[in-house]
Amino acid sequence: MLICFSCMTMFGQKIELFGGQNKNTFYNSGQVSGHFNSSYNSGLGFIAGIGVDNIKVDWMTVRFTLQFENYSGELEASGGGLGGGNSTQVLIDKSVITLGIFPLNFRILKRIDLNFGLEISGLVDESFSETTGGWLMGQPDWRDNLQDKYSRYSSLIYYGLRGKISYDYLLTQSIFISPQFSYYLGLSTEFNEFNEFPKQTKSMRYAFGIGIKKKIK
């Protein structure tokens, strides 16, 4: 994949190195049933990567990105019915490698770039602190630390949509500095954030950063 990505840069007009800070918030997706309740606290992380603009793919002009992203958050969720239920508290920090494909790209006033596309991510690393508990009618409550039970809490694959806006400042005839803002929304019912309860959780996060672009053709 890396070799293929490097080869494609020769056909683009700009190559960019970018980085910045993100803020992540988990959220519920799809239908929730029973007595499900949840609350989420945001967490900070960072993003760094490389992008290539203006690559011709048939009739489209596409932007590709390859990036490393770290993000975190905290959640508390509970579910069950009249006869019993369970609850989970998780503080999690994870890192992913992401390939982005942006088929919708717009240039405004020769300075402002708008990019919209799909990102596919793979889990690189995670750390989590989790406690889980439950209750069942006629039996005592229970509480466990799931770090002793699960070696991995997060899913391995994710995908979602990202939109980005940036503004180019000309430094030299071929080099630009580019402040930017992006927003990611996790999708898919097959690839959620977690393998365990609450499985319907996804991520939405925004990032502020800066890029350095160079014309290569």
mmCIF file of C-alpha atoms in Angstrom:
data_model
loop_
_atom_site.group_PDB
_atom_site.id
_atom_site.type_symbol
_atom_site.label_atom_id
_atom_site.label_comp_id
_atom_site.label_asym_id
_atom_site.label_seq_id
_atom_site.Cartn_x
_atom_site.Cartn_y
_atom_site.Cartn_z
ATOM 1 C CA MET A 1 0.000 0.000 0.000
ATOM 2 C CA LEU A 2 2.774 2.443 0.892
ATOM 3 C CA ILE A 3 4.604 1.745 -2.378
ATOM 4 C CA CYS A 4 1.408 2.252 -4.368
ATOM 5 C CA PHE A 5 0.651 5.477 -2.520
ATOM 6 C CA SER A 6 4.177 6.808 -3.144
ATOM 7 C CA CYS A 7 3.966 6.018 -6.850
ATOM 8 C CA MET A 8 0.728 7.950 -7.209
ATOM 9 C CA THR A 9 2.273 11.179 -5.900
ATOM 10 C CA MET A 10 4.036 11.773 -9.224
ATOM 11 C CA PHE A 11 0.679 12.383 -10.857
ATOM 12 C CA GLY A 12 -0.552 14.920 -8.298
ATOM 13 C CA GLN A 13 -0.092 18.674 -8.305
ATOM 14 C CA LYS A 14 0.489 19.123 -4.571
ATOM 15 C CA ILE A 15 1.879 16.998 -1.776
ATOM 16 C CA GLU A 16 1.108 17.950 1.827
ATOM 17 C CA LEU A 17 2.422 17.127 5.288
ATOM 18 C CA PHE A 18 -0.110 17.953 8.003
ATOM 19 C CA GLY A 19 -0.668 17.591 11.724
ATOM 20 C CA GLY A 20 -2.758 18.931 14.577
ATOM 21 C CA GLN A 21 -4.892 18.230 17.633
ATOM 22 C CA ASN A 22 -8.274 16.507 17.683
ATOM 23 C CA LYS A 23 -11.171 16.261 20.117
ATOM 24 C CA ASN A 24 -13.168 13.034 20.135
ATOM 25 C CA THR A 25 -16.672 12.268 21.388
ATOM 26 C CA PHE A 26 -18.244 8.812 21.255
ATOM 27 C CA TYR A 27 -21.931 8.504 20.381
ATOM 28 C CA ASN A 28 -24.673 5.892 19.992
ATOM 29 C CA SER A 29 -25.832 4.839 16.544
ATOM 30 C CA GLY A 30 -28.805 2.794 15.434
ATOM 31 C CA GLN A 31 -31.704 1.720 17.576
ATOM 32 C CA VAL A 32 -31.331 1.246 21.315
ATOM 33 C CA SER A 33 -33.731 -1.037 23.121
ATOM 34 C CA GLY A 34 -34.695 -1.892 26.645
ATOM 35 C CA HIS A 35 -33.454 0.334 29.432
ATOM 36 C CA PHE A 36 -30.277 1.445 27.698
ATOM 37 C CA ASN A 37 -28.688 4.677 28.937
ATOM 38 C CA SER A 38 -25.320 6.222 28.149
ATOM 39 C CA SER A 39 -23.191 9.293 28.778
ATOM 40 C CA TYR A 40 -19.912 10.341 27.175
ATOM 41 C CA ASN A 41 -16.997 12.646 27.972
ATOM 42 C CA SER A 42 -14.742 13.987 25.243
ATOM 43 C CA GLY A 43 -11.014 13.337 25.026
ATOM 44 C CA LEU A 44 -8.067 14.933 23.225
ATOM 45 C CA GLY A 45 -5.586 13.401 20.794
ATOM 46 C CA PHE A 46 -3.524 14.259 17.733
ATOM 47 C CA ILE A 47 -3.304 13.602 14.007
ATOM 48 C CA ALA A 48 -0.360 13.532 11.558
ATOM 49 C CA GLY A 49 -0.187 12.464 7.941
ATOM 50 C CA ILE A 50 0.557 13.011 4.290
ATOM 51 C CA GLY A 51 -1.840 13.998 1.509
ATOM 52 C CA VAL A 52 -1.676 14.142 -2.280
ATOM 53 C CA ASP A 53 -4.052 16.398 -4.248
ATOM 54 C CA ASN A 54 -5.344 16.454 -7.821
ATOM 55 C CA ILE A 55 -4.781 12.824 -8.749
ATOM 56 C CA LYS A 56 -6.640 11.883 -11.918
ATOM 57 C CA VAL A 57 -8.710 8.690 -11.610
ATOM 58 C CA ASP A 58 -10.703 8.273 -14.822
ATOM 59 C CA TRP A 59 -12.915 11.388 -14.966
ATOM 60 C CA MET A 60 -12.444 12.325 -11.273
ATOM 61 C CA THR A 61 -9.829 14.440 -9.521
ATOM 62 C CA VAL A 62 -9.170 12.724 -6.174
ATOM 63 C CA ARG A 63 -7.269 13.538 -2.981
ATOM 64 C CA PHE A 64 -5.589 10.692 -1.063
ATOM 65 C CA THR A 65 -4.353 10.814 2.535
ATOM 66 C CA LEU A 66 -2.434 8.426 4.765
ATOM 67 C CA GLN A 67 -2.382 9.371 8.432
ATOM 68 C CA PHE A 68 -1.790 8.304 12.011
ATOM 69 C CA GLU A 69 -4.419 9.405 14.519
ATOM 70 C CA ASN A 70 -4.666 9.097 18.277
ATOM 71 C CA TYR A 71 -7.949 9.780 20.084
ATOM 72 C CA SER A 72 -9.546 9.130 23.456
ATOM 73 C CA GLY A 73 -12.755 9.397 25.437
ATOM 74 C CA GLU A 74 -14.768 8.185 28.371
ATOM 75 C CA LEU A 75 -18.165 6.488 28.441
ATOM 76 C CA GLU A 76 -20.653 5.087 30.906
ATOM 77 C CA ALA A 77 -23.468 2.851 29.685
ATOM 78 C CA SER A 78 -26.101 0.615 31.241
ATOM 79 C CA GLY A 79 -28.803 -1.674 29.923
ATOM 80 C CA GLY A 80 -31.176 -4.421 30.936
ATOM 81 C CA GLY A 81 -34.740 -4.939 32.025
ATOM 82 C CA LEU A 82 -36.901 -5.429 35.092
ATOM 83 C CA GLY A 83 -35.183 -8.694 36.019
ATOM 84 C CA GLY A 84 -31.603 -7.468 35.806
ATOM 85 C CA GLY A 85 -29.068 -5.492 33.864
ATOM 86 C CA ASN A 86 -25.466 -4.475 33.442
ATOM 87 C CA SER A 87 -23.340 -1.330 33.407
ATOM 88 C CA THR A 88 -19.911 -0.435 32.027
ATOM 89 C CA GLN A 89 -17.487 2.437 32.604
ATOM 90 C CA VAL A 90 -14.593 2.824 30.163
ATOM 91 C CA LEU A 91 -11.733 5.299 29.814
ATOM 92 C CA ILE A 92 -10.011 4.501 26.513
ATOM 93 C CA ASP A 93 -7.132 5.804 24.406
ATOM 94 C CA LYS A 94 -6.503 4.349 20.945
ATOM 95 C CA SER A 95 -4.380 4.874 17.831
ATOM 96 C CA VAL A 96 -5.289 4.069 14.222
ATOM 97 C CA ILE A 97 -3.717 4.184 10.766
ATOM 98 C CA THR A 98 -6.101 5.655 8.196
ATOM 99 C CA LEU A 99 -6.357 5.736 4.416
ATOM 100 C CA GLY A 100 -8.552 8.568 3.123
ATOM 101 C CA ILE A 101 -10.096 8.879 -0.355
ATOM 102 C CA PHE A 102 -11.665 12.261 -1.166
ATOM 103 C CA PRO A 103 -13.582 12.335 -4.486
ATOM 104 C CA LEU A 104 -15.353 15.654 -3.785
ATOM 105 C CA ASN A 105 -12.907 18.561 -3.895
ATOM 106 C CA PHE A 106 -13.613 22.236 -4.444
ATOM 107 C CA ARG A 107 -11.357 25.282 -4.820
ATOM 108 C CA ILE A 108 -12.778 28.692 -3.822
ATOM 109 C CA LEU A 109 -11.124 32.047 -4.560
ATOM 110 C CA LYS A 110 -7.874 30.203 -5.421
ATOM 111 C CA ARG A 111 -7.064 29.893 -1.695
ATOM 112 C CA ILE A 112 -9.763 27.842 0.057
ATOM 113 C CA ASP A 113 -9.915 24.050 -0.339
ATOM 114 C CA LEU A 114 -12.970 21.965 0.565
ATOM 115 C CA ASN A 115 -12.535 18.162 0.642
ATOM 116 C CA PHE A 116 -15.129 15.475 1.354
ATOM 117 C CA GLY A 117 -14.494 11.739 1.381
ATOM 118 C CA LEU A 118 -14.322 8.317 3.004
ATOM 119 C CA GLU A 119 -11.737 7.080 5.515
ATOM 120 C CA ILE A 120 -10.907 3.459 6.356
ATOM 121 C CA SER A 121 -8.922 2.873 9.566
ATOM 122 C CA GLY A 122 -7.156 -0.019 11.267
ATOM 123 C CA LEU A 123 -6.409 -0.245 14.976
ATOM 124 C CA VAL A 124 -2.719 0.053 15.887
ATOM 125 C CA ASP A 125 -2.818 0.271 19.675
ATOM 126 C CA GLU A 126 -5.182 0.858 22.595
ATOM 127 C CA SER A 127 -5.127 1.293 26.340
ATOM 128 C CA PHE A 128 -8.253 1.147 28.462
ATOM 129 C CA SER A 129 -9.370 1.213 32.041
ATOM 130 C CA GLU A 130 -12.724 -0.475 32.458
ATOM 131 C CA THR A 131 -15.044 -1.730 35.146
ATOM 132 C CA THR A 132 -18.268 -3.581 34.511
ATOM 133 C CA GLY A 133 -21.036 -4.707 36.802
ATOM 134 C CA GLY A 134 -24.564 -6.026 36.879
ATOM 135 C CA TRP A 135 -27.526 -7.130 38.854
ATOM 136 C CA LEU A 136 -29.966 -10.017 38.662
ATOM 137 C CA MET A 137 -33.177 -10.406 40.606
ATOM 138 C CA GLY A 138 -32.655 -12.539 43.687
ATOM 139 C CA GLN A 139 -28.832 -12.467 43.440
ATOM 140 C CA PRO A 140 -26.162 -10.088 44.789
ATOM 141 C CA ASP A 141 -24.753 -7.340 42.547
ATOM 142 C CA TRP A 142 -21.387 -8.021 40.885
ATOM 143 C CA ARG A 143 -18.534 -5.891 39.562
ATOM 144 C CA ASP A 144 -15.400 -6.875 37.599
ATOM 145 C CA ASN A 145 -12.379 -5.318 35.937
ATOM 146 C CA LEU A 146 -12.555 -6.451 32.301
ATOM 147 C CA GLN A 147 -8.845 -5.850 31.704
ATOM 148 C CA ASP A 148 -8.451 -9.239 33.381
ATOM 149 C CA LYS A 149 -10.968 -10.781 30.966
ATOM 150 C CA TYR A 150 -10.310 -9.113 27.577
ATOM 151 C CA SER A 151 -6.951 -8.454 25.936
ATOM 152 C CA ARG A 152 -8.627 -6.104 23.400
ATOM 153 C CA TYR A 153 -11.728 -3.958 23.844
ATOM 154 C CA SER A 154 -11.766 -2.036 20.531
ATOM 155 C CA SER A 155 -12.684 -3.248 17.055
ATOM 156 C CA LEU A 156 -9.919 -3.705 14.494
ATOM 157 C CA ILE A 157 -11.493 -1.827 11.535
ATOM 158 C CA TYR A 158 -13.494 1.403 11.233
ATOM 159 C CA TYR A 159 -14.749 3.630 8.486
ATOM 160 C CA GLY A 160 -16.443 7.002 8.291
ATOM 161 C CA LEU A 161 -16.802 10.288 6.456
ATOM 162 C CA ARG A 162 -14.510 13.296 6.791
ATOM 163 C CA GLY A 163 -14.888 16.869 5.594
ATOM 164 C CA LYS A 164 -11.999 19.338 5.600
ATOM 165 C CA ILE A 165 -11.561 23.037 4.935
ATOM 166 C CA SER A 166 -8.163 24.716 4.576
ATOM 167 C CA TYR A 167 -6.749 28.078 3.526
ATOM 168 C CA ASP A 168 -3.475 28.389 1.606
ATOM 169 C CA TYR A 169 -0.910 31.079 2.418
ATOM 170 C CA LEU A 170 1.798 31.412 -0.221
ATOM 171 C CA LEU A 171 5.332 31.253 1.236
ATOM 172 C CA THR A 172 7.271 30.817 -1.995
ATOM 173 C CA GLN A 173 6.254 30.182 -5.591
ATOM 174 C CA SER A 174 5.784 26.483 -4.870
ATOM 175 C CA ILE A 175 5.333 26.150 -1.079
ATOM 176 C CA PHE A 176 2.180 26.941 0.910
ATOM 177 C CA ILE A 177 1.292 26.878 4.593
ATOM 178 C CA SER A 178 -2.273 25.752 5.205
ATOM 179 C CA PRO A 179 -4.275 26.164 8.452
ATOM 180 C CA GLN A 180 -7.128 23.647 8.420
ATOM 181 C CA PHE A 181 -10.163 22.231 10.183
ATOM 182 C CA SER A 182 -11.654 18.766 9.670
ATOM 183 C CA TYR A 183 -14.626 16.796 11.004
ATOM 184 C CA TYR A 184 -14.934 12.987 11.094
ATOM 185 C CA LEU A 185 -18.172 11.018 11.570
ATOM 186 C CA GLY A 186 -17.956 7.260 12.146
ATOM 187 C CA LEU A 187 -20.366 5.094 10.150
ATOM 188 C CA SER A 188 -21.263 1.431 9.518
ATOM 189 C CA THR A 189 -23.216 -1.063 11.552
ATOM 190 C CA GLU A 190 -20.586 -3.750 10.939
ATOM 191 C CA PHE A 191 -17.520 -1.891 12.254
ATOM 192 C CA ASN A 192 -18.261 -0.154 15.545
ATOM 193 C CA GLU A 193 -15.751 1.284 18.001
ATOM 194 C CA PHE A 194 -15.946 -1.570 20.516
ATOM 195 C CA ASN A 195 -16.215 -5.363 20.470
ATOM 196 C CA GLU A 196 -17.978 -5.429 23.814
ATOM 197 C CA PHE A 197 -20.931 -3.593 25.365
ATOM 198 C CA PRO A 198 -21.924 -0.949 24.282
ATOM 199 C CA LYS A 199 -21.259 -2.280 20.763
ATOM 200 C CA GLN A 200 -23.293 0.384 18.931
ATOM 201 C CA THR A 201 -20.837 3.145 19.913
ATOM 202 C CA LYS A 202 -19.109 5.168 17.196
ATOM 203 C CA SER A 203 -16.760 8.157 17.109
ATOM 204 C CA MET A 204 -17.135 11.725 15.936
ATOM 205 C CA ARG A 205 -14.187 14.062 16.171
ATOM 206 C CA TYR A 206 -12.885 17.343 14.866
ATOM 207 C CA ALA A 207 -9.310 18.455 14.384
ATOM 208 C CA PHE A 208 -7.510 21.784 14.086
ATOM 209 C CA GLY A 209 -4.134 21.650 12.422
ATOM 210 C CA ILE A 210 -1.696 23.051 9.927
ATOM 211 C CA GLY A 211 -0.221 21.682 6.714
ATOM 212 C CA ILE A 212 2.739 22.446 4.475
ATOM 213 C CA LYS A 213 2.035 21.965 0.767
ATOM 214 C CA LYS A 214 4.452 21.831 -2.131
ATOM 215 C CA LYS A 215 3.653 21.906 -5.819
ATOM 216 C CA ILE A 216 5.235 18.920 -7.491
ATOM 217 C CA LYS A 217 4.137 19.574 -11.073
#
